[in-house]
Amino acid sequence: MGRKVTLATCSLNQWALDFDGNFERILKSIDVSKSRGAKYRLGPELEICGYGCGDHFYESDTLLHSFQVLKKLLESPSTQDIICDVGMPIMHHNVRYNCRVLFLNRKILLIRPKMMMANHGNYRELRWFSPWKKLRQVEEYFLPRMLQEVTGQDTVPFGDCVLSTKDTCIGSEICAELWSPRSPHVDMSLDGVEIITNSSASHHELRKADARVNLIMSATHKCGGIYLYANQKGCDGDRLYYDGCAMLAVNGDIVARGAQFSLDDVEVVTATFDLEDVRSYRGETCQPHLVSSSILSDPLPTCLWFGLCSVDIDIGKTCFKPDELSNGLGPACWLWDYLRRSGQAGFLVPLSGGVDSSSTACIVYSMCVLVCRAVQDGNNQVLEDVRRVVCDPSYRPQEPRELCGRVFTTCYMDSENSSEDTHNRAKELANQIGSTHMTINIELAVKGMLGIFSLVTGKLPSFRANGGRLVLQMAIISFFILHYPLLLAVYSYTDRVCVLSLTGYFTKYDCSSADINPIGGISKTDLKSFLHYCVDHFQLHSLRGILAAPPTAELEPLMEGQVSQTDETDMGMTYAELSVMGRLRKISKCGPYSMFCKLIHTWRETLSPTQVAVTVKHFFRRYSVNRHKMTTITPSYHAESYSPDDNRFDLRPFLYNTRWSLQFRCIDDEVGWNSMGTELFLLLFKPSQ
């Protein structure tokens, strides 16, 4: 007696304000959905204009062009005989809303505005949109004249409601509503809605995909029902990479899921369900909680002439077991979108032989692996893009090393402080990945700038190891830093390549002077995990030596041919400690005192309370005196919620009172120190350091 229904969801690589390209990708996803027998197609959030429009949402042009695309979709033969669910911004009573528009056969069935806005971390939706606060209420929306001519409708339903067909009922959630403690899917499920959809623009973060999968499985496990999840994919013009992973679930099981990282611009995921499975599941688990009358105060928008079910299709449902999602490919996909959309011919990285630059190089190499794999799988769009990048209409990449040599240049910046070990590690890695590698001796440029400094000041800066003072040492280090952007800018201009930054041991106007930064705020711990992944999956065995070497920026003279300066010694803390404290500062919202209180328990096996106090104080003083560096930060890939990026994500000041007097006094009181302890700390770690 089954009531079988085939549903489609998708991931689209949309581009902010690329209305023509976005239209083509939406249309292609609808065609694919229909070819697989689907009667309903769900797309990502704000797919018509692109999610990352930012303050362009204020512009009336964005609204106008979105309606123009919607008009073309309504008129297209491809959208006939399938319910299409698309996302776009709409103004209703002079208020902007983030909306879903459901239409069928040139008729708009429903406009459903978003009710719970994403307004934390990277998201600023309340800046441009208002939430719909009229729960379970529907108003009439007057269509623009251009749509009235197509649909024959003057008004359509607008509000919080669900769509009834002749054989089932469909309800919508939009992105953040799934993550809310009061998700709409609960009330909708208890009211008998059998199919619930979610259109999202959810960005990639390490370990975030698992949380997303668990939320969807939990939603359908608690309430029963079918859940469709659509997501944007790719770089739509900003720091974020949207990682797709469209999926369908029923009664607690994921039954189909798309790729998390893919170079396909359009990916459609379909599955066939039996609606009787939902009824049976709810009859056993949810019956005491189901309400007998509708919780909706207004009539449901209906299309009772249209049915989703068919009796002549096989169910073909197999439970999909979520596997381990490879987080290392997100930055690689982001780089590919940036490269093909920016009009550049490749990337340039100063390869130092350390973890940060090696991770950046491996990301570019993994991008080449993905491109070659996509071409071998017959992806003509990727082939067309790579030919445009290398300016060769007949080119066809054969293997990643060969492609890497065409689009990737690495250089070792050699100075009298450089060791033979780092030189060899950089050269060996470049050889294994196939990049075009060169060594540039910068000593002449440094000596020239030191000569200018000496001419102006009458002094010659020197390192502390050579008898210099700290201030003069910082001056000479600054000269080492300043030559980077000059040399790289000349090369990038002549060869039309994009310079990649590598933010680890961050130096102002060095790491911040590049075009983009693919490793963003990723901690050293996660970067090392990624390099281990590259050793195992790409057989880049040169990385073993890089992983084993002590992290150093080689900013001071060698001692008997060996590195004398290490990053962790300079920072006064290990990268492992820094990663823990960075998470507590950003994710757990800890100030100095609350961080100390947490760490005296976390680190009680290795550090005494007094040692924890010194470490926490040192962290916050170093954080505050270096915060200004973030004001010049290179646009970087957002990979984790501990990112230090100040202007788009971590909205904290850059000028602090570095003494943190009250905060540190609370720590001292907890440890049992007196004021002498604070004075001792300030004596050991002076602001000049």
XYZ file of C-alpha atoms in Angstrom:
689
model
C 0.000 0.000 0.000
C 3.106 2.212 0.121
C 3.061 5.924 -0.706
C 6.405 6.381 -2.406
C 7.907 9.808 -3.005
C 11.172 10.862 -4.639
C 12.725 14.052 -3.276
C 15.806 16.032 -4.327
C 18.139 18.350 -2.482
C 21.308 19.958 -3.753
C 24.562 21.790 -3.114
C 25.338 24.674 -5.469
C 28.574 26.606 -5.883
C 26.905 30.006 -6.049
C 28.785 33.300 -6.339
C 27.596 36.492 -4.653
C 25.868 38.800 -7.187
C 26.568 36.426 -10.115
C 22.880 36.376 -11.004
C 23.292 34.809 -14.453
C 25.644 32.096 -13.226
C 23.487 31.407 -10.183
C 20.407 31.079 -12.418
C 22.145 28.541 -14.660
C 23.241 26.431 -11.707
C 19.750 26.494 -10.158
C 18.193 25.490 -13.466
C 20.673 22.655 -13.939
C 19.873 21.299 -10.469
C 16.159 21.320 -11.316
C 16.787 19.467 -14.583
C 18.830 16.820 -12.783
C 16.173 16.469 -10.090
C 13.429 15.912 -12.658
C 15.547 13.429 -14.586
C 15.725 11.316 -11.410
C 11.972 11.376 -10.935
C 11.833 13.927 -8.110
C 8.626 15.886 -7.536
C 10.205 18.339 -5.100
C 13.569 20.148 -5.341
C 15.224 22.039 -2.447
C 18.055 24.548 -2.937
C 20.516 26.380 -0.644
C 19.855 29.533 1.358
C 19.703 32.784 -0.681
C 20.822 30.821 -3.739
C 19.502 33.345 -6.275
C 21.749 36.220 -5.208
C 24.350 34.286 -3.206
C 24.627 34.246 0.570
C 27.730 36.437 0.902
C 26.369 39.686 -0.547
C 27.049 41.583 2.682
C 25.937 45.209 2.520
C 24.753 44.663 -1.056
C 21.602 43.367 0.650
C 20.850 47.014 1.437
C 20.740 47.828 -2.278
C 17.440 47.773 -4.116
C 19.343 46.374 -7.112
C 19.904 43.114 -5.253
C 16.171 42.727 -4.654
C 15.327 43.700 -8.232
C 17.774 41.276 -9.848
C 16.622 38.476 -7.558
C 13.049 38.961 -8.786
C 14.282 39.001 -12.372
C 15.930 35.610 -11.848
C 12.792 34.278 -10.136
C 10.756 35.414 -13.158
C 13.065 33.484 -15.501
C 12.732 30.394 -13.314
C 8.933 30.631 -13.310
C 8.905 30.930 -17.092
C 11.310 28.070 -17.737
C 9.881 24.755 -18.996
C 12.358 23.029 -16.645
C 10.360 24.117 -13.603
C 7.092 22.550 -14.754
C 5.613 19.609 -12.835
C 8.047 19.859 -9.929
C 7.740 21.901 -6.726
C 10.754 24.217 -6.693
C 11.972 25.690 -3.414
C 14.445 28.564 -3.958
C 16.007 31.168 -1.670
C 16.162 34.943 -2.131
C 15.795 38.234 -0.207
C 12.315 39.834 -0.246
C 11.020 43.118 1.149
C 7.578 42.944 2.754
C 6.032 46.093 4.263
C 9.419 47.822 3.827
C 11.199 45.150 5.873
C 13.837 42.854 4.344
C 13.471 39.129 4.955
C 15.580 36.102 4.098
C 12.996 33.931 2.344
C 12.134 30.652 0.689
C 9.881 30.845 -2.354
C 7.964 27.664 -3.253
C 6.391 27.536 -6.708
C 4.845 25.041 -9.106
C 3.750 25.384 -12.728
C 4.160 29.192 -12.861
C 2.286 29.694 -9.584
C 3.896 30.849 -6.333
C 2.533 28.642 -3.563
C 4.171 30.183 -0.516
C 6.851 32.630 0.646
C 8.319 31.516 3.947
C 10.545 34.108 5.756
C 13.337 33.079 8.102
C 12.352 33.301 11.776
C 15.623 32.667 13.635
C 18.618 34.603 12.379
C 22.266 33.604 12.397
C 23.990 36.491 14.127
C 27.106 35.151 15.793
C 30.644 34.369 14.720
C 30.877 34.992 10.981
C 27.193 35.775 10.581
C 25.586 39.231 10.634
C 22.067 38.498 9.360
C 20.398 40.969 11.712
C 22.410 43.690 10.000
C 20.461 43.147 6.772
C 17.355 41.101 7.615
C 14.624 41.022 10.223
C 13.267 37.769 11.662
C 9.630 36.915 11.049
C 8.130 37.042 14.535
C 4.482 36.317 13.771
C 4.483 32.643 14.653
C 1.956 30.538 12.747
C 0.566 33.588 11.003
C 0.202 34.288 7.292
C -0.215 37.586 5.471
C -0.816 38.497 1.844
C 2.245 39.561 -0.110
C 1.656 41.731 -3.187
C 3.785 40.440 -6.019
C 5.833 42.816 -8.189
C 4.184 43.544 -11.495
C 6.786 41.547 -13.428
C 5.735 38.399 -11.544
C 2.002 39.111 -11.739
C 2.309 38.976 -15.513
C 3.769 35.472 -15.305
C 1.756 33.922 -12.485
C -1.581 35.664 -12.871
C -1.504 36.194 -9.093
C -1.796 39.554 -7.366
C -0.986 38.265 -3.884
C 0.533 35.098 -2.411
C 0.766 33.722 1.170
C 3.697 35.096 3.183
C 4.547 33.856 6.663
C 5.040 30.926 9.016
C 3.071 28.079 7.529
C 3.448 24.769 5.759
C 2.504 23.500 2.313
C -0.175 20.862 1.883
C -0.311 18.627 -1.204
C -2.951 16.018 -1.925
C -0.890 13.265 -0.317
C 1.443 14.844 2.278
C 2.548 18.046 3.996
C 5.865 19.921 3.652
C 7.324 22.296 6.226
C 10.424 24.504 5.989
C 13.326 25.354 8.264
C 16.067 27.751 7.211
C 19.668 27.142 8.315
C 20.034 28.386 11.926
C 16.525 27.218 12.832
C 17.831 23.641 12.911
C 20.468 24.658 15.473
C 18.003 26.489 17.721
C 16.844 24.953 21.024
C 13.294 25.724 19.831
C 13.539 24.380 16.304
C 10.327 24.644 14.239
C 10.629 21.005 13.142
C 9.419 19.834 16.567
C 6.030 21.575 16.419
C 5.659 20.812 12.722
C 6.319 17.108 13.303
C 3.868 16.946 16.196
C 1.296 18.586 13.944
C 1.711 15.816 11.376
C 4.074 17.430 8.855
C 5.845 14.504 7.212
C 8.524 16.226 5.108
C 10.726 18.931 6.618
C 13.318 20.824 4.614
C 16.295 22.958 5.541
C 18.073 25.318 3.152
C 21.428 26.438 4.510
C 24.580 28.420 3.851
C 26.695 26.664 6.451
C 30.440 27.211 6.258
C 33.181 24.700 6.820
C 34.902 24.486 10.151
C 36.980 21.633 11.441
C 34.673 19.036 13.028
C 31.484 21.008 12.242
C 30.070 18.545 9.689
C 29.674 15.870 12.354
C 27.566 18.232 14.461
C 25.384 18.985 11.434
C 24.803 15.290 10.701
C 24.028 14.564 14.346
C 21.451 17.373 14.515
C 19.571 16.036 11.501
C 19.687 12.458 12.733
C 18.475 13.608 16.148
C 15.628 15.685 14.696
C 14.203 12.738 12.762
C 14.960 10.214 15.482
C 12.933 12.182 18.054
C 9.990 13.106 15.888
C 10.111 10.784 12.922
C 9.648 12.093 9.412
C 11.735 12.888 6.345
C 14.356 15.652 6.495
C 16.021 17.282 3.469
C 19.134 19.401 3.936
C 20.525 21.643 1.177
C 23.699 23.670 1.491
C 25.767 26.097 -0.513
C 29.238 24.952 -1.514
C 32.438 26.700 -2.547
C 33.847 30.182 -2.039
C 31.179 32.736 -2.930
C 33.556 35.682 -2.699
C 34.636 35.851 0.934
C 36.743 34.104 3.573
C 34.302 31.243 4.105
C 34.093 27.953 2.263
C 30.643 26.370 2.223
C 31.111 22.622 2.324
C 27.983 21.219 0.717
C 27.162 17.832 2.220
C 23.493 17.920 1.150
C 21.654 15.008 2.701
C 18.335 13.249 3.216
C 17.255 11.464 6.379
C 14.265 9.503 7.624
C 13.376 8.330 11.123
C 16.860 8.858 12.542
C 18.905 7.503 9.609
C 20.868 9.371 6.946
C 19.922 7.605 3.703
C 21.817 9.734 1.165
C 24.504 12.394 1.389
C 26.509 14.452 -1.066
C 30.214 15.202 -0.992
C 31.633 17.576 1.589
C 34.427 18.772 -0.715
C 33.892 18.648 -4.438
C 34.746 20.758 -7.481
C 31.343 20.108 -9.060
C 29.371 23.352 -9.296
C 26.063 21.473 -9.105
C 25.481 18.369 -7.014
C 22.013 16.871 -6.648
C 21.183 14.198 -4.070
C 17.927 12.244 -4.359
C 16.219 9.462 -2.460
C 12.906 7.644 -2.604
C 10.885 7.249 0.582
C 7.724 5.475 1.613
C 5.557 7.877 3.604
C 3.994 4.898 5.380
C 7.364 4.396 7.121
C 6.942 7.804 8.717
C 3.422 7.009 9.884
C 4.466 3.667 11.312
C 7.439 5.190 13.148
C 5.377 7.985 14.642
C 2.606 5.640 15.595
C 4.980 3.715 17.815
C 7.198 6.473 19.250
C 5.306 9.774 19.010
C 1.628 8.889 19.384
C 1.208 10.254 22.965
C 2.651 13.604 21.921
C 0.839 14.154 18.624
C -1.830 16.866 18.701
C -5.258 16.166 17.301
C -5.871 19.558 15.737
C -3.703 21.914 13.788
C -1.487 24.329 15.713
C -1.647 26.676 12.751
C -4.040 29.575 13.230
C -4.441 30.277 9.505
C -5.363 27.956 6.636
C -2.485 26.094 5.035
C -1.364 27.099 1.555
C -2.356 24.154 -0.589
C -1.732 22.649 -3.994
C -4.201 19.810 -3.655
C -4.181 19.155 -7.399
C -0.534 18.021 -7.209
C 0.694 14.802 -5.661
C 4.237 13.831 -4.745
C 3.590 10.097 -4.463
C 3.879 7.394 -7.087
C 3.201 3.668 -6.887
C 5.464 2.531 -9.728
C 8.883 3.349 -8.290
C 11.192 1.224 -6.163
C 12.034 2.432 -2.706
C 15.725 1.536 -3.007
C 16.486 2.931 0.455
C 19.697 1.933 2.193
C 20.887 3.483 5.398
C 23.926 5.707 4.920
C 26.462 5.411 7.696
C 28.260 8.719 8.198
C 31.962 8.198 7.541
C 34.901 10.270 8.648
C 34.791 13.548 6.774
C 38.128 14.783 5.447
C 38.548 18.296 6.798
C 41.833 18.932 5.004
C 40.234 19.529 1.605
C 38.169 22.606 2.506
C 41.000 25.136 2.025
C 41.997 23.368 -1.211
C 38.503 23.811 -2.682
C 38.467 27.429 -1.467
C 41.784 28.074 -3.245
C 40.468 26.575 -6.485
C 37.399 28.820 -6.467
C 39.564 31.860 -5.706
C 42.025 30.992 -8.479
C 39.466 30.391 -11.217
C 37.299 33.362 -10.266
C 40.069 35.910 -9.652
C 41.614 35.644 -13.112
C 45.062 34.842 -11.705
C 47.453 32.316 -13.213
C 48.686 30.562 -10.090
C 50.027 30.852 -6.559
C 53.321 31.877 -4.985
C 54.471 30.845 -1.514
C 57.737 31.626 0.302
C 58.590 28.089 1.444
C 60.652 28.154 4.631
C 60.693 24.464 5.501
C 58.448 25.013 8.523
C 54.982 23.709 9.372
C 53.040 26.809 8.276
C 54.505 27.278 4.792
C 54.589 23.504 4.234
C 50.902 23.246 5.141
C 50.108 26.017 2.673
C 52.098 24.228 -0.032
C 50.329 20.944 0.707
C 46.949 22.643 0.435
C 47.871 23.854 -3.061
C 49.042 20.342 -3.928
C 45.803 18.813 -2.644
C 43.955 21.340 -4.820
C 45.860 19.965 -7.814
C 44.902 16.420 -6.758
C 41.224 17.401 -6.711
C 41.457 19.146 -10.086
C 43.114 16.152 -11.764
C 40.591 13.782 -10.221
C 37.680 15.933 -11.425
C 39.081 16.080 -14.977
C 39.561 12.294 -15.021
C 35.942 11.914 -13.875
C 34.796 13.920 -16.896
C 34.068 17.290 -15.271
C 34.213 19.583 -18.299
C 33.715 22.745 -16.243
C 36.891 22.053 -14.253
C 38.790 21.260 -17.464
C 37.619 24.514 -19.025
C 38.646 26.450 -15.914
C 42.105 24.913 -15.666
C 42.772 25.627 -19.338
C 41.861 29.256 -18.766
C 44.131 29.437 -15.717
C 47.178 28.083 -17.578
C 46.277 29.987 -20.788
C 46.404 26.828 -22.918
C 43.149 25.773 -24.674
C 44.507 22.285 -25.416
C 45.949 21.534 -21.985
C 44.755 18.486 -20.050
C 46.307 17.840 -16.625
C 47.688 14.326 -16.329
C 48.802 14.138 -12.700
C 49.015 16.511 -9.709
C 52.802 17.111 -9.772
C 52.680 18.192 -13.392
C 49.746 20.562 -12.761
C 51.467 21.891 -9.636
C 54.447 22.861 -11.764
C 52.153 24.926 -14.000
C 50.270 26.852 -11.295
C 52.494 26.884 -8.207
C 55.803 28.641 -7.512
C 57.717 28.309 -4.257
C 60.798 30.216 -3.172
C 63.230 29.908 -0.302
C 64.235 33.277 1.153
C 67.900 32.764 2.019
C 69.801 34.930 4.502
C 72.788 34.597 6.795
C 70.367 33.403 9.482
C 69.097 30.530 7.328
C 70.189 26.997 8.174
C 71.081 24.232 5.757
C 68.358 22.062 7.305
C 65.476 24.404 6.473
C 66.909 25.017 2.993
C 67.008 21.268 2.281
C 63.557 20.600 3.766
C 61.976 23.282 1.592
C 63.754 22.008 -1.541
C 62.781 18.385 -0.878
C 59.096 19.206 -0.347
C 59.008 21.385 -3.464
C 60.498 18.511 -5.455
C 57.911 16.038 -4.169
C 54.890 18.220 -4.934
C 56.338 19.427 -8.265
C 56.252 23.183 -7.668
C 58.512 25.531 -9.610
C 61.083 26.232 -6.901
C 63.770 28.895 -6.561
C 66.120 30.222 -3.907
C 66.324 33.990 -3.454
C 69.168 35.470 -1.405
C 67.840 38.520 0.388
C 71.000 39.517 2.218
C 71.820 42.328 -0.212
C 68.369 43.876 0.252
C 68.656 43.649 4.032
C 72.105 45.258 4.072
C 70.825 48.067 1.852
C 67.974 48.830 4.250
C 70.321 48.643 7.246
C 72.553 51.159 5.503
C 69.630 53.558 5.164
C 68.772 53.049 8.840
C 72.359 53.763 9.860
C 72.506 56.862 7.659
C 69.345 58.301 9.215
C 69.937 57.378 12.876
C 73.687 57.103 13.147
C 73.231 53.663 14.712
C 73.507 50.146 13.379
C 70.986 47.698 14.876
C 72.251 44.324 15.996
C 70.913 41.198 17.667
C 71.137 40.594 21.383
C 73.449 37.651 20.644
C 75.860 40.194 19.173
C 75.582 42.638 22.068
C 72.573 44.633 20.835
C 69.584 45.771 22.852
C 66.097 44.318 22.356
C 64.756 47.439 20.617
C 67.598 47.339 18.074
C 67.097 43.629 17.571
C 63.437 44.267 16.738
C 64.518 46.912 14.238
C 66.731 44.500 12.320
C 64.038 41.805 12.405
C 61.640 44.375 10.938
C 64.035 44.866 8.023
C 64.009 41.125 7.368
C 60.237 41.315 7.331
C 59.869 44.336 5.079
C 61.753 42.841 2.145
C 59.156 40.067 1.772
C 56.279 42.103 0.358
C 58.622 44.031 -1.970
C 60.188 40.966 -3.590
C 56.957 38.986 -3.685
C 54.981 41.891 -5.114
C 57.448 42.292 -8.001
C 57.270 38.601 -8.846
C 53.491 38.355 -8.485
C 52.934 41.405 -10.690
C 55.125 40.148 -13.519
C 53.788 36.572 -13.466
C 50.157 37.338 -12.501
C 50.159 35.010 -9.516
C 48.406 35.268 -6.169
C 50.710 35.430 -3.156
C 49.648 33.139 -0.326
C 50.187 34.111 3.275
C 50.929 31.727 6.117
C 49.829 32.877 9.547
C 51.617 31.043 12.302
C 54.351 32.984 14.044
C 52.662 36.178 12.859
C 54.793 39.174 11.860
C 53.169 42.419 10.767
C 53.560 43.393 7.078
C 55.127 40.010 6.413
C 52.391 37.421 6.729
C 49.845 40.217 6.326
C 51.295 41.454 3.030
C 50.041 38.613 0.837
C 46.816 38.348 -1.158
C 45.021 35.537 0.672
C 45.779 33.148 3.516
C 44.524 29.554 3.174
C 45.480 28.373 6.680
C 43.793 31.254 8.493
C 43.704 30.856 12.249
C 44.231 27.082 12.216
C 46.248 26.028 15.243
C 49.646 24.397 14.906
C 48.143 21.214 16.342
C 45.579 20.946 13.544
C 48.153 21.890 10.904
C 50.387 19.051 12.044
C 47.426 16.666 11.813
C 46.883 17.837 8.247
C 50.555 17.215 7.385
C 50.281 13.685 8.792
C 47.244 13.239 6.529
C 49.364 14.361 3.552
C 52.098 11.881 4.453
C 49.581 9.030 4.483
C 47.431 10.005 1.497
C 49.888 11.762 -0.837
C 53.107 9.963 0.190
C 54.872 13.285 0.843
C 57.517 11.714 3.070
C 59.624 14.880 3.221
C 57.032 16.172 5.675
C 58.320 13.800 8.361
C 61.448 15.916 8.807
C 59.394 19.115 8.846
C 57.100 17.700 11.520
C 60.052 16.651 13.655
C 61.912 19.983 13.427
C 61.518 22.656 16.133
C 59.353 25.570 14.877
C 61.522 28.583 14.056
C 61.245 31.739 11.977
C 65.079 31.929 11.766
C 65.086 35.572 12.763
C 68.375 35.472 14.683
C 71.938 34.485 13.721
C 72.914 30.809 13.719
C 75.014 29.436 16.578
C 77.712 27.125 15.204
C 75.579 26.546 12.126
C 72.496 25.587 14.140
C 69.232 27.436 14.714
C 69.389 29.557 17.868
C 65.898 31.028 17.840
C 62.690 29.029 18.264
C 59.130 30.305 18.146
C 58.032 28.714 21.404
C 60.966 30.188 23.315
C 60.217 33.632 21.886
C 56.534 33.347 22.761
C 57.145 32.010 26.247
C 54.629 29.197 25.726
C 54.266 26.109 23.596
C 51.974 25.923 20.578
C 49.972 23.252 22.414
C 49.402 25.628 25.332
C 48.598 28.447 22.925
C 45.965 26.309 21.204
C 44.243 25.521 24.521
C 44.284 29.136 25.691
C 43.134 30.410 22.291
C 40.068 28.180 22.450
C 39.276 29.275 25.981
C 39.630 32.953 25.024
C 37.449 32.823 21.885
C 35.134 29.830 22.092
C 34.637 29.655 25.864
C 34.642 33.471 26.192
C 37.182 33.445 29.025
C 38.846 36.510 30.459
C 42.140 36.182 32.379
C 40.594 35.155 35.697
C 38.096 32.605 34.359
C 40.806 31.113 32.127
C 43.069 30.726 35.126
C 40.286 29.048 37.098
C 39.733 26.508 34.319
C 43.402 25.791 33.672
C 44.400 25.131 37.270
C 42.188 22.053 36.945
C 43.023 21.168 33.323
C 46.790 21.455 33.847
C 46.930 20.348 37.471
C 49.021 17.268 36.570
C 51.791 19.299 34.940
C 51.712 22.856 36.318
C 51.257 24.340 39.759
C 48.697 27.127 40.280
C 51.542 29.626 40.393
C 52.889 28.384 37.044
C 49.403 28.497 35.519
C 49.001 32.071 36.757
C 52.296 33.138 35.153
C 51.358 31.413 31.875
C 47.868 32.935 31.724
C 49.149 36.418 32.499
C 51.850 36.068 29.887
C 49.298 34.904 27.308
C 46.970 37.859 27.864
C 49.765 40.416 27.915
C 51.234 39.020 24.683
C 47.745 38.814 23.181
C 47.027 42.448 23.991
C 50.351 43.887 22.787
C 50.129 41.939 19.503
C 46.438 42.503 18.816
C 47.184 45.445 16.496
C 48.664 42.980 13.991
C 45.189 41.653 13.282
C 44.128 45.025 11.847
C 46.302 44.332 8.783
C 45.487 40.660 8.469
C 45.342 39.095 5.020
C 41.875 37.837 3.977
C 42.071 34.307 5.277
C 40.186 31.044 5.061
C 37.991 30.620 8.118
C 38.572 27.120 9.440
C 37.907 27.240 13.163
C 35.966 29.209 15.721
C 39.155 30.204 17.543
C 40.187 32.375 14.575
C 41.907 35.627 15.672
C 40.626 37.638 12.680
C 39.432 40.893 14.235
C 37.530 42.766 11.561
C 35.170 40.016 10.417
C 34.948 37.469 13.211
C 36.704 38.280 16.484
C 35.268 41.699 17.279
C 37.548 42.811 20.092
C 39.679 45.953 20.550
C 43.240 46.227 19.288
C 44.438 48.729 21.906
C 44.491 47.370 25.468
C 45.748 48.353 28.882
C 48.328 45.579 28.914
C 48.584 45.491 32.709
C 45.080 43.958 33.114
C 45.294 45.251 36.681
C 41.993 44.087 38.201
C 41.950 40.817 36.258
C 45.483 39.888 37.253
C 44.828 40.938 40.860
C 41.959 38.437 41.007
C 44.344 35.733 39.840
C 46.894 36.771 42.458
C 44.253 36.591 45.172
C 43.317 33.087 44.037
C 46.923 31.915 44.068
C 47.638 33.698 47.332
C 50.139 36.137 45.921
C 50.536 39.628 47.290
C 51.190 42.769 45.323
C 54.869 41.856 45.199
C 53.977 38.898 42.980
C 52.368 41.204 40.429
C 55.345 43.563 40.498
C 57.662 40.605 39.969
C 55.622 39.515 36.949
C 55.705 43.004 35.433
C 59.441 43.140 36.046
C 59.973 39.834 34.234
C 57.682 40.678 31.319
C 58.075 44.374 30.629
C 55.860 46.044 27.980
C 58.975 46.598 25.833
C 59.223 42.838 25.429
